[in-house]
Amino acid sequence: MAAQAPIVTPRFWTGQPAFDAKAATVDCSGTDMAAGITPGVLRRARAAFETHGLVLLANTGLGADLEAMGEWGKAIMGSQMKYEGGANARKTIVKNVYETGAPRQALLHYHHEMAYVSQSTSMLCFSCAAACDDTPRAPGEAAKGATFLSHNALVTDALLATELGTKLKEKGICYIRCLTDALEMDGDDMSANGVYNTWQQSFGVTSQEEAEKIARSKGLHVEWGPGRYMRTKHYTSAFEYHPATDCNMLYSSIADHGSWFDTWPGVMELPYMECYENASPAERPLKITYGDDTDFTADELRLFCELYDRFGFPINWKQGDVAVVCNYRFAHGRPGYELEEGEERTLGVQLGPIFDRVGQRDDKW
């Protein structure tokens, strides 16, 4: 079966960075970062994060030591949340550090982590154990394997000036996510089975009752289809009030739509989901609608993507880099990439403090 033509293809940026990542970079040269948490570096890192919503520890000398990088991430973030009820099939690399859970060939639309449940994370950390291209780059260049961030304050302002922004503000958004029963797969290879994720992997349980209990605790409406296919639906605001800046920020994107799978091996061949009630494993397992259950038009989906692209910039990884990113102030994503013989790209992901979503505040526009 041939892959469907993409509805939306993100560019991730204009070629000119909307933010200079050097402003948020802490040069760790001369510090033995492996010896433990150094108060001076930690103080500078937290100050950069407070100012920018982003900090990049560079020249750490930590090599591929994800455990040591994870300790720095944890120190900057203060606490961590468990990846439970998440969309991607992430596995643990070292304690509390997860793999990205996405095939390298797949482009990952800009998104805010865990926006599709009632409990989200305020920040997340990326640690680079291997970079496939660490050649120094000029500000207008992006390396292969770069992660892109989008400046969300600018995206929010641009969106609110459009009819799409008005509709999202008034109607909210509905996230539809469906999860396959692992027992329905032939073997463990999800892509070979045309599967994105299983409810056993997502919720870390083995019974329907346990999965449903956790899902409902995260604000999800749950129904079961044939073959123990788990259908979930979550109504929420498309925005989130950010206490640190005292304003509403956009907190949704088309990453939670079928467009997420346009280049995803094994799933991109499937058609887009028609509706929640009849959703099946023969369709892509993600869909977003407005909060009144009406569909986004193709033009609206394109605009949603384009606005994030307009304010994007790359993080060009070097081995040992550690980046802590505010989940309110930045969305993250990346293009797909291929590896040549001898190349590697390994990122570890940590989720920071958990918070209960409050959505938008009408007095904070």
Short mmCIF file of C-alpha atoms in Angstrom, two decimals:
data_model
loop_
_atom_site.label_atom_id
_atom_site.label_comp_id
_atom_site.label_asym_id
_atom_site.label_seq_id
_atom_site.Cartn_x
_atom_site.Cartn_y
_atom_site.Cartn_z
CA MET A 1 0.00 0.00 0.00
CA ALA A 2 1.41 3.38 -1.00
CA ALA A 3 1.83 6.15 1.56
CA GLN A 4 -0.78 8.88 1.46
CA ALA A 5 0.29 12.30 0.21
CA PRO A 6 1.05 14.52 3.22
CA ILE A 7 -1.57 17.10 4.13
CA VAL A 8 1.14 19.24 5.68
CA THR A 9 4.92 19.21 5.31
CA PRO A 10 6.68 21.34 7.94
CA ARG A 11 9.75 23.44 7.11
CA PHE A 12 10.63 23.93 10.83
CA TRP A 13 12.10 27.40 10.22
CA THR A 14 12.55 30.12 7.63
CA GLY A 15 16.32 29.73 7.42
CA GLN A 16 16.77 32.61 9.84
CA PRO A 17 16.64 31.68 13.55
CA ALA A 18 13.85 33.33 15.52
CA PHE A 19 16.04 33.09 18.62
CA ASP A 20 19.82 32.97 19.06
CA ALA A 21 20.50 29.82 21.08
CA LYS A 22 23.92 31.21 22.03
CA ALA A 23 22.13 33.60 24.39
CA ALA A 24 20.97 30.61 26.43
CA THR A 25 24.24 28.64 26.24
CA VAL A 26 26.40 27.96 29.28
CA ASP A 27 29.98 27.06 28.33
CA CYS A 28 31.15 24.36 30.73
CA SER A 29 34.77 24.27 29.52
CA GLY A 30 37.19 23.91 32.41
CA THR A 31 34.60 22.33 34.72
CA ASP A 32 34.71 18.64 35.63
CA MET A 33 31.03 18.01 34.96
CA ALA A 34 31.39 14.28 35.70
CA ALA A 35 32.53 14.97 39.27
CA GLY A 36 29.07 16.05 40.36
CA ILE A 37 26.80 19.07 40.34
CA THR A 38 28.86 22.25 40.50
CA PRO A 39 26.98 25.11 42.24
CA GLY A 40 28.40 27.79 39.95
CA VAL A 41 27.38 26.05 36.72
CA LEU A 42 24.01 25.12 38.17
CA ARG A 43 23.37 28.74 39.19
CA ARG A 44 24.23 30.00 35.69
CA ALA A 45 22.10 27.31 34.07
CA ARG A 46 19.04 28.10 36.17
CA ALA A 47 19.49 31.83 35.53
CA ALA A 48 19.60 31.25 31.77
CA PHE A 49 16.51 29.05 31.95
CA GLU A 50 14.59 31.60 34.02
CA THR A 51 15.45 34.35 31.53
CA HIS A 52 14.94 32.49 28.27
CA GLY A 53 12.98 29.33 29.05
CA LEU A 54 15.96 27.45 27.63
CA VAL A 55 19.48 26.54 28.67
CA LEU A 56 22.09 24.60 26.68
CA LEU A 57 25.08 23.19 28.53
CA ALA A 58 27.92 23.02 25.98
CA ASN A 59 31.44 21.63 26.13
CA THR A 60 30.50 19.45 29.09
CA GLY A 61 33.11 16.77 28.43
CA LEU A 62 30.52 14.15 29.41
CA GLY A 63 30.84 12.23 26.14
CA ALA A 64 28.15 9.56 25.86
CA ASP A 65 27.48 9.36 29.60
CA LEU A 66 23.68 9.76 29.62
CA GLU A 67 23.54 8.96 33.32
CA ALA A 68 25.78 11.92 34.19
CA MET A 69 23.93 14.17 31.74
CA GLY A 70 20.67 13.02 33.30
CA GLU A 71 21.91 14.11 36.73
CA TRP A 72 22.54 17.60 35.38
CA GLY A 73 19.13 17.68 33.75
CA LYS A 74 17.48 16.62 36.98
CA ALA A 75 19.42 19.24 38.98
CA ILE A 76 18.33 22.05 36.66
CA MET A 77 14.69 20.92 36.45
CA GLY A 78 14.34 20.14 40.16
CA SER A 79 12.13 17.07 39.76
CA GLN A 80 10.93 14.61 37.14
CA MET A 81 7.69 12.97 36.10
CA LYS A 82 7.13 9.45 34.85
CA TYR A 83 6.29 9.02 31.16
CA GLU A 84 2.89 7.43 31.73
CA GLY A 85 0.01 7.61 29.28
CA GLY A 86 2.30 9.10 26.63
CA ALA A 87 1.71 8.80 22.92
CA ASN A 88 5.15 7.55 21.80
CA ALA A 89 6.44 4.07 22.60
CA ARG A 90 9.41 5.24 24.67
CA LYS A 91 11.74 2.89 26.49
CA THR A 92 14.14 3.68 29.32
CA ILE A 93 17.83 4.07 28.40
CA VAL A 94 19.11 4.70 31.94
CA LYS A 95 17.13 5.57 35.06
CA ASN A 96 14.53 8.27 34.27
CA VAL A 97 16.09 8.93 30.85
CA TYR A 98 14.00 7.78 27.91
CA GLU A 99 14.69 7.26 24.23
CA THR A 100 12.82 9.59 21.88
CA GLY A 101 10.48 6.79 20.80
CA ALA A 102 10.37 7.78 17.11
CA PRO A 103 12.01 6.29 14.00
CA ARG A 104 14.72 8.49 12.53
CA GLN A 105 13.00 8.57 9.10
CA ALA A 106 9.88 10.20 10.55
CA LEU A 107 9.54 13.97 10.74
CA LEU A 108 8.20 15.10 14.09
CA HIS A 109 5.88 18.10 13.94
CA TYR A 110 6.34 20.83 16.51
CA HIS A 111 4.57 19.93 19.74
CA HIS A 112 4.33 20.59 23.47
CA GLU A 113 5.05 17.46 25.48
CA MET A 114 2.04 15.71 27.07
CA ALA A 115 -0.44 18.38 25.94
CA TYR A 116 -3.09 15.72 25.22
CA VAL A 117 -3.75 14.73 28.86
CA SER A 118 -4.77 16.64 31.99
CA GLN A 119 -1.31 16.36 33.57
CA SER A 120 1.62 17.74 31.62
CA THR A 121 5.27 18.63 32.26
CA SER A 122 6.53 22.17 32.64
CA MET A 123 9.93 21.44 31.10
CA LEU A 124 11.97 18.66 29.54
CA CYS A 125 15.62 17.83 29.04
CA PHE A 126 17.46 16.49 25.99
CA SER A 127 20.91 14.95 26.39
CA CYS A 128 23.12 14.13 23.41
CA ALA A 129 25.13 10.91 23.65
CA ALA A 130 25.93 10.85 19.92
CA ALA A 131 25.59 13.49 17.19
CA CYS A 132 25.60 12.44 13.55
CA ASP A 133 26.94 15.82 12.38
CA ASP A 134 28.71 18.06 14.89
CA THR A 135 30.42 20.29 12.34
CA PRO A 136 30.26 23.92 13.56
CA ARG A 137 27.42 25.75 11.85
CA ALA A 138 26.68 29.36 11.01
CA PRO A 139 23.42 30.84 12.43
CA GLY A 140 21.63 30.22 9.11
CA GLU A 141 22.52 26.53 8.90
CA ALA A 142 20.99 23.43 10.46
CA ALA A 143 22.95 20.21 10.93
CA LYS A 144 21.59 16.79 10.10
CA GLY A 145 19.84 15.44 13.18
CA ALA A 146 19.20 18.90 14.65
CA THR A 147 16.28 19.38 17.02
CA PHE A 148 14.18 22.46 16.29
CA LEU A 149 12.51 24.72 18.83
CA SER A 150 9.78 27.26 18.07
CA HIS A 151 9.44 30.51 20.05
CA ASN A 152 5.96 30.07 21.44
CA ALA A 153 5.23 33.64 22.56
CA LEU A 154 5.70 34.76 18.97
CA VAL A 155 3.65 31.84 17.64
CA THR A 156 0.83 32.62 20.07
CA ASP A 157 0.66 36.28 19.08
CA ALA A 158 0.66 35.43 15.37
CA LEU A 159 -2.02 32.76 15.81
CA LEU A 160 -4.34 35.03 17.80
CA ALA A 161 -4.33 37.47 14.88
CA THR A 162 -6.00 34.82 12.69
CA GLU A 163 -9.46 33.29 12.44
CA LEU A 164 -7.90 29.95 13.38
CA GLY A 165 -6.68 31.47 16.64
CA THR A 166 -10.12 32.88 17.39
CA LYS A 167 -11.75 29.49 16.81
CA LEU A 168 -9.23 27.69 19.01
CA LYS A 169 -9.70 30.31 21.73
CA GLU A 170 -13.49 29.94 21.65
CA LYS A 171 -13.91 26.24 20.93
CA GLY A 172 -10.89 24.54 22.46
CA ILE A 173 -9.54 21.28 21.09
CA CYS A 174 -10.28 17.56 21.27
CA TYR A 175 -7.50 14.97 21.18
CA ILE A 176 -8.41 11.52 19.90
CA ARG A 177 -5.78 8.84 20.54
CA CYS A 178 -6.20 5.13 19.93
CA LEU A 179 -3.96 2.36 21.21
CA THR A 180 -3.58 -1.21 19.96
CA ASP A 181 -3.67 -4.31 22.14
CA ALA A 182 -0.14 -5.75 22.19
CA LEU A 183 -1.62 -9.26 22.01
CA GLU A 184 -3.02 -8.44 18.57
CA MET A 185 0.47 -7.89 17.13
CA ASP A 186 2.49 -10.48 15.27
CA GLY A 187 5.79 -10.17 17.12
CA ASP A 188 7.20 -7.11 18.90
CA ASP A 189 8.02 -4.86 15.92
CA MET A 190 5.38 -2.14 16.00
CA SER A 191 6.27 -0.63 12.61
CA ALA A 192 6.10 -4.05 10.94
CA ASN A 193 2.61 -4.43 12.42
CA GLY A 194 1.49 -0.95 11.34
CA VAL A 195 1.20 -0.01 15.01
CA TYR A 196 2.15 3.31 16.64
CA ASN A 197 1.80 2.25 20.27
CA THR A 198 0.02 -0.23 22.49
CA TRP A 199 -1.98 0.56 25.60
CA GLN A 200 0.21 -1.85 27.55
CA GLN A 201 3.33 0.14 26.60
CA SER A 202 1.71 3.55 27.04
CA PHE A 203 0.27 2.93 30.50
CA GLY A 204 2.72 0.30 31.73
CA VAL A 205 0.02 -2.23 32.62
CA THR A 206 -1.34 -5.55 31.34
CA SER A 207 -5.10 -5.34 31.95
CA GLN A 208 -7.82 -3.22 30.37
CA GLU A 209 -9.09 -2.24 33.81
CA GLU A 210 -5.71 -0.87 34.88
CA ALA A 211 -5.21 1.00 31.60
CA GLU A 212 -8.66 2.56 31.77
CA LYS A 213 -8.17 3.62 35.40
CA ILE A 214 -4.94 5.45 34.61
CA ALA A 215 -6.40 6.97 31.45
CA ARG A 216 -9.43 8.34 33.31
CA SER A 217 -7.14 9.78 36.01
CA LYS A 218 -5.54 11.80 33.22
CA GLY A 219 -8.84 13.21 31.99
CA LEU A 220 -9.43 10.78 29.13
CA HIS A 221 -12.79 9.39 28.05
CA VAL A 222 -12.29 5.72 27.17
CA GLU A 223 -14.14 3.26 24.95
CA TRP A 224 -13.08 -0.18 23.76
CA GLY A 225 -13.43 -1.35 20.18
CA PRO A 226 -13.08 -4.81 18.65
CA GLY A 227 -9.79 -6.56 19.43
CA ARG A 228 -9.50 -4.59 22.70
CA TYR A 229 -8.66 -1.47 20.66
CA MET A 230 -8.49 1.41 23.13
CA ARG A 231 -10.14 4.62 21.96
CA THR A 232 -9.55 7.73 24.06
CA LYS A 233 -10.81 11.28 23.78
CA HIS A 234 -9.80 14.39 25.71
CA TYR A 235 -11.40 17.85 25.55
CA THR A 236 -9.28 20.75 26.72
CA SER A 237 -8.12 24.28 25.95
CA ALA A 238 -5.78 24.79 23.01
CA PHE A 239 -3.88 27.22 25.27
CA GLU A 240 -2.30 27.03 28.71
CA TYR A 241 -1.80 29.77 31.28
CA HIS A 242 1.92 30.18 32.03
CA PRO A 243 2.47 31.54 35.57
CA ALA A 244 6.09 32.67 35.00
CA THR A 245 5.11 35.06 32.20
CA ASP A 246 1.55 35.62 33.47
CA CYS A 247 -0.06 35.02 30.08
CA ASN A 248 -1.79 32.37 28.00
CA MET A 249 0.45 30.39 25.66
CA LEU A 250 -0.52 28.21 22.73
CA TYR A 251 -0.31 24.58 23.93
CA SER A 252 -1.46 22.52 20.94
CA SER A 253 -0.34 21.66 17.42
CA ILE A 254 -1.04 19.29 14.54
CA ALA A 255 1.45 16.79 15.99
CA ASP A 256 -1.55 15.05 17.53
CA HIS A 257 -3.30 14.67 14.19
CA GLY A 258 -2.88 11.96 11.54
CA SER A 259 -0.25 14.22 9.95
CA TRP A 260 2.17 12.95 12.60
CA PHE A 261 2.41 9.73 10.58
CA ASP A 262 3.02 11.14 7.09
CA THR A 263 6.57 9.75 7.11
CA TRP A 264 6.25 7.16 9.91
CA PRO A 265 7.30 3.69 8.66
CA GLY A 266 4.51 1.13 8.85
CA VAL A 267 1.83 3.68 9.72
CA MET A 268 2.10 6.23 6.90
CA GLU A 269 0.35 3.77 4.58
CA LEU A 270 -2.82 3.89 6.68
CA PRO A 271 -5.67 6.29 5.89
CA TYR A 272 -6.56 9.17 8.18
CA MET A 273 -9.09 8.45 10.91
CA GLU A 274 -12.65 9.31 9.91
CA CYS A 275 -14.26 9.50 13.35
CA TYR A 276 -13.79 8.45 16.95
CA GLU A 277 -16.79 6.13 17.11
CA ASN A 278 -15.58 3.84 14.33
CA ALA A 279 -11.82 4.21 14.79
CA SER A 280 -9.95 0.98 14.09
CA PRO A 281 -6.38 -0.34 13.71
CA ALA A 282 -6.86 0.01 9.94
CA GLU A 283 -6.59 3.82 10.34
CA ARG A 284 -4.02 6.24 11.71
CA PRO A 285 -4.50 6.34 15.50
CA LEU A 286 -4.41 10.12 16.09
CA LYS A 287 -6.85 12.89 15.23
CA ILE A 288 -7.60 16.38 16.49
CA THR A 289 -10.87 18.27 16.16
CA TYR A 290 -12.16 21.49 17.63
CA GLY A 291 -13.75 21.16 21.04
CA ASP A 292 -17.19 21.09 19.43
CA ASP A 293 -16.15 17.98 17.45
CA THR A 294 -15.94 19.79 14.10
CA ASP A 295 -12.96 19.03 11.88
CA PHE A 296 -10.09 21.35 11.03
CA THR A 297 -9.92 22.18 7.35
CA ALA A 298 -6.78 21.32 5.38
CA ASP A 299 -5.97 25.04 5.15
CA GLU A 300 -6.29 25.42 8.91
CA LEU A 301 -3.93 22.51 9.52
CA ARG A 302 -1.41 24.04 7.12
CA LEU A 303 -1.62 27.42 8.86
CA PHE A 304 -1.28 25.78 12.29
CA CYS A 305 1.98 24.18 11.11
CA GLU A 306 3.23 27.24 9.24
CA LEU A 307 2.99 29.51 12.28
CA TYR A 308 5.29 27.26 14.30
CA ASP A 309 7.69 27.04 11.35
CA ARG A 310 7.80 30.82 11.10
CA PHE A 311 9.40 31.16 14.54
CA GLY A 312 11.66 28.09 14.61
CA PHE A 313 15.41 27.66 15.08
CA PRO A 314 17.77 24.67 15.27
CA ILE A 315 19.70 23.16 18.13
CA ASN A 316 22.75 21.66 16.39
CA TRP A 317 23.87 18.88 18.68
CA LYS A 318 27.37 18.01 19.84
CA GLN A 319 28.09 14.98 21.97
CA GLY A 320 27.70 15.83 25.66
CA ASP A 321 25.25 18.71 25.12
CA VAL A 322 22.41 19.02 27.63
CA ALA A 323 19.40 21.23 26.84
CA VAL A 324 16.58 22.01 29.24
CA VAL A 325 13.54 23.44 27.47
CA CYS A 326 10.44 25.14 28.89
CA ASN A 327 7.40 23.25 27.60
CA TYR A 328 5.30 26.44 27.69
CA ARG A 329 7.72 28.83 26.01
CA PHE A 330 8.93 26.49 23.27
CA ALA A 331 7.54 23.73 21.10
CA HIS A 332 9.98 21.12 19.77
CA GLY A 333 10.21 18.90 16.70
CA ARG A 334 12.63 17.72 14.02
CA PRO A 335 12.89 16.64 10.37
CA GLY A 336 13.51 13.01 9.55
CA TYR A 337 17.10 12.02 8.78
CA GLU A 338 19.18 9.11 7.48
CA LEU A 339 22.46 7.86 8.92
CA GLU A 340 25.53 7.08 6.84
CA GLU A 341 27.83 4.21 7.74
CA GLY A 342 29.54 5.01 11.04
CA GLU A 343 27.11 7.80 11.99
CA GLU A 344 25.04 7.77 15.17
CA ARG A 345 22.46 10.02 16.74
CA THR A 346 21.39 9.27 20.30
CA LEU A 347 19.31 11.62 22.42
CA GLY A 348 18.00 10.90 25.88
CA VAL A 349 14.81 12.61 27.09
CA GLN A 350 13.74 13.48 30.63
CA LEU A 351 10.43 14.96 31.68
CA GLY A 352 10.53 17.66 34.34
CA PRO A 353 8.04 18.70 37.03
CA ILE A 354 4.45 17.55 36.54
CA PHE A 355 1.55 20.02 36.65
CA ASP A 356 -2.20 19.87 36.37
CA ARG A 357 -3.36 21.69 33.29
CA VAL A 358 -5.62 24.70 33.90
CA GLY A 359 -6.07 25.75 30.27
CA GLN A 360 -6.52 29.37 29.31
CA ARG A 361 -7.45 32.18 31.68
CA ASP A 362 -9.86 34.70 30.23
CA ASP A 363 -8.11 37.59 32.00
CA LYS A 364 -4.64 36.74 30.64
CA TRP A 365 -4.83 37.41 26.89
#
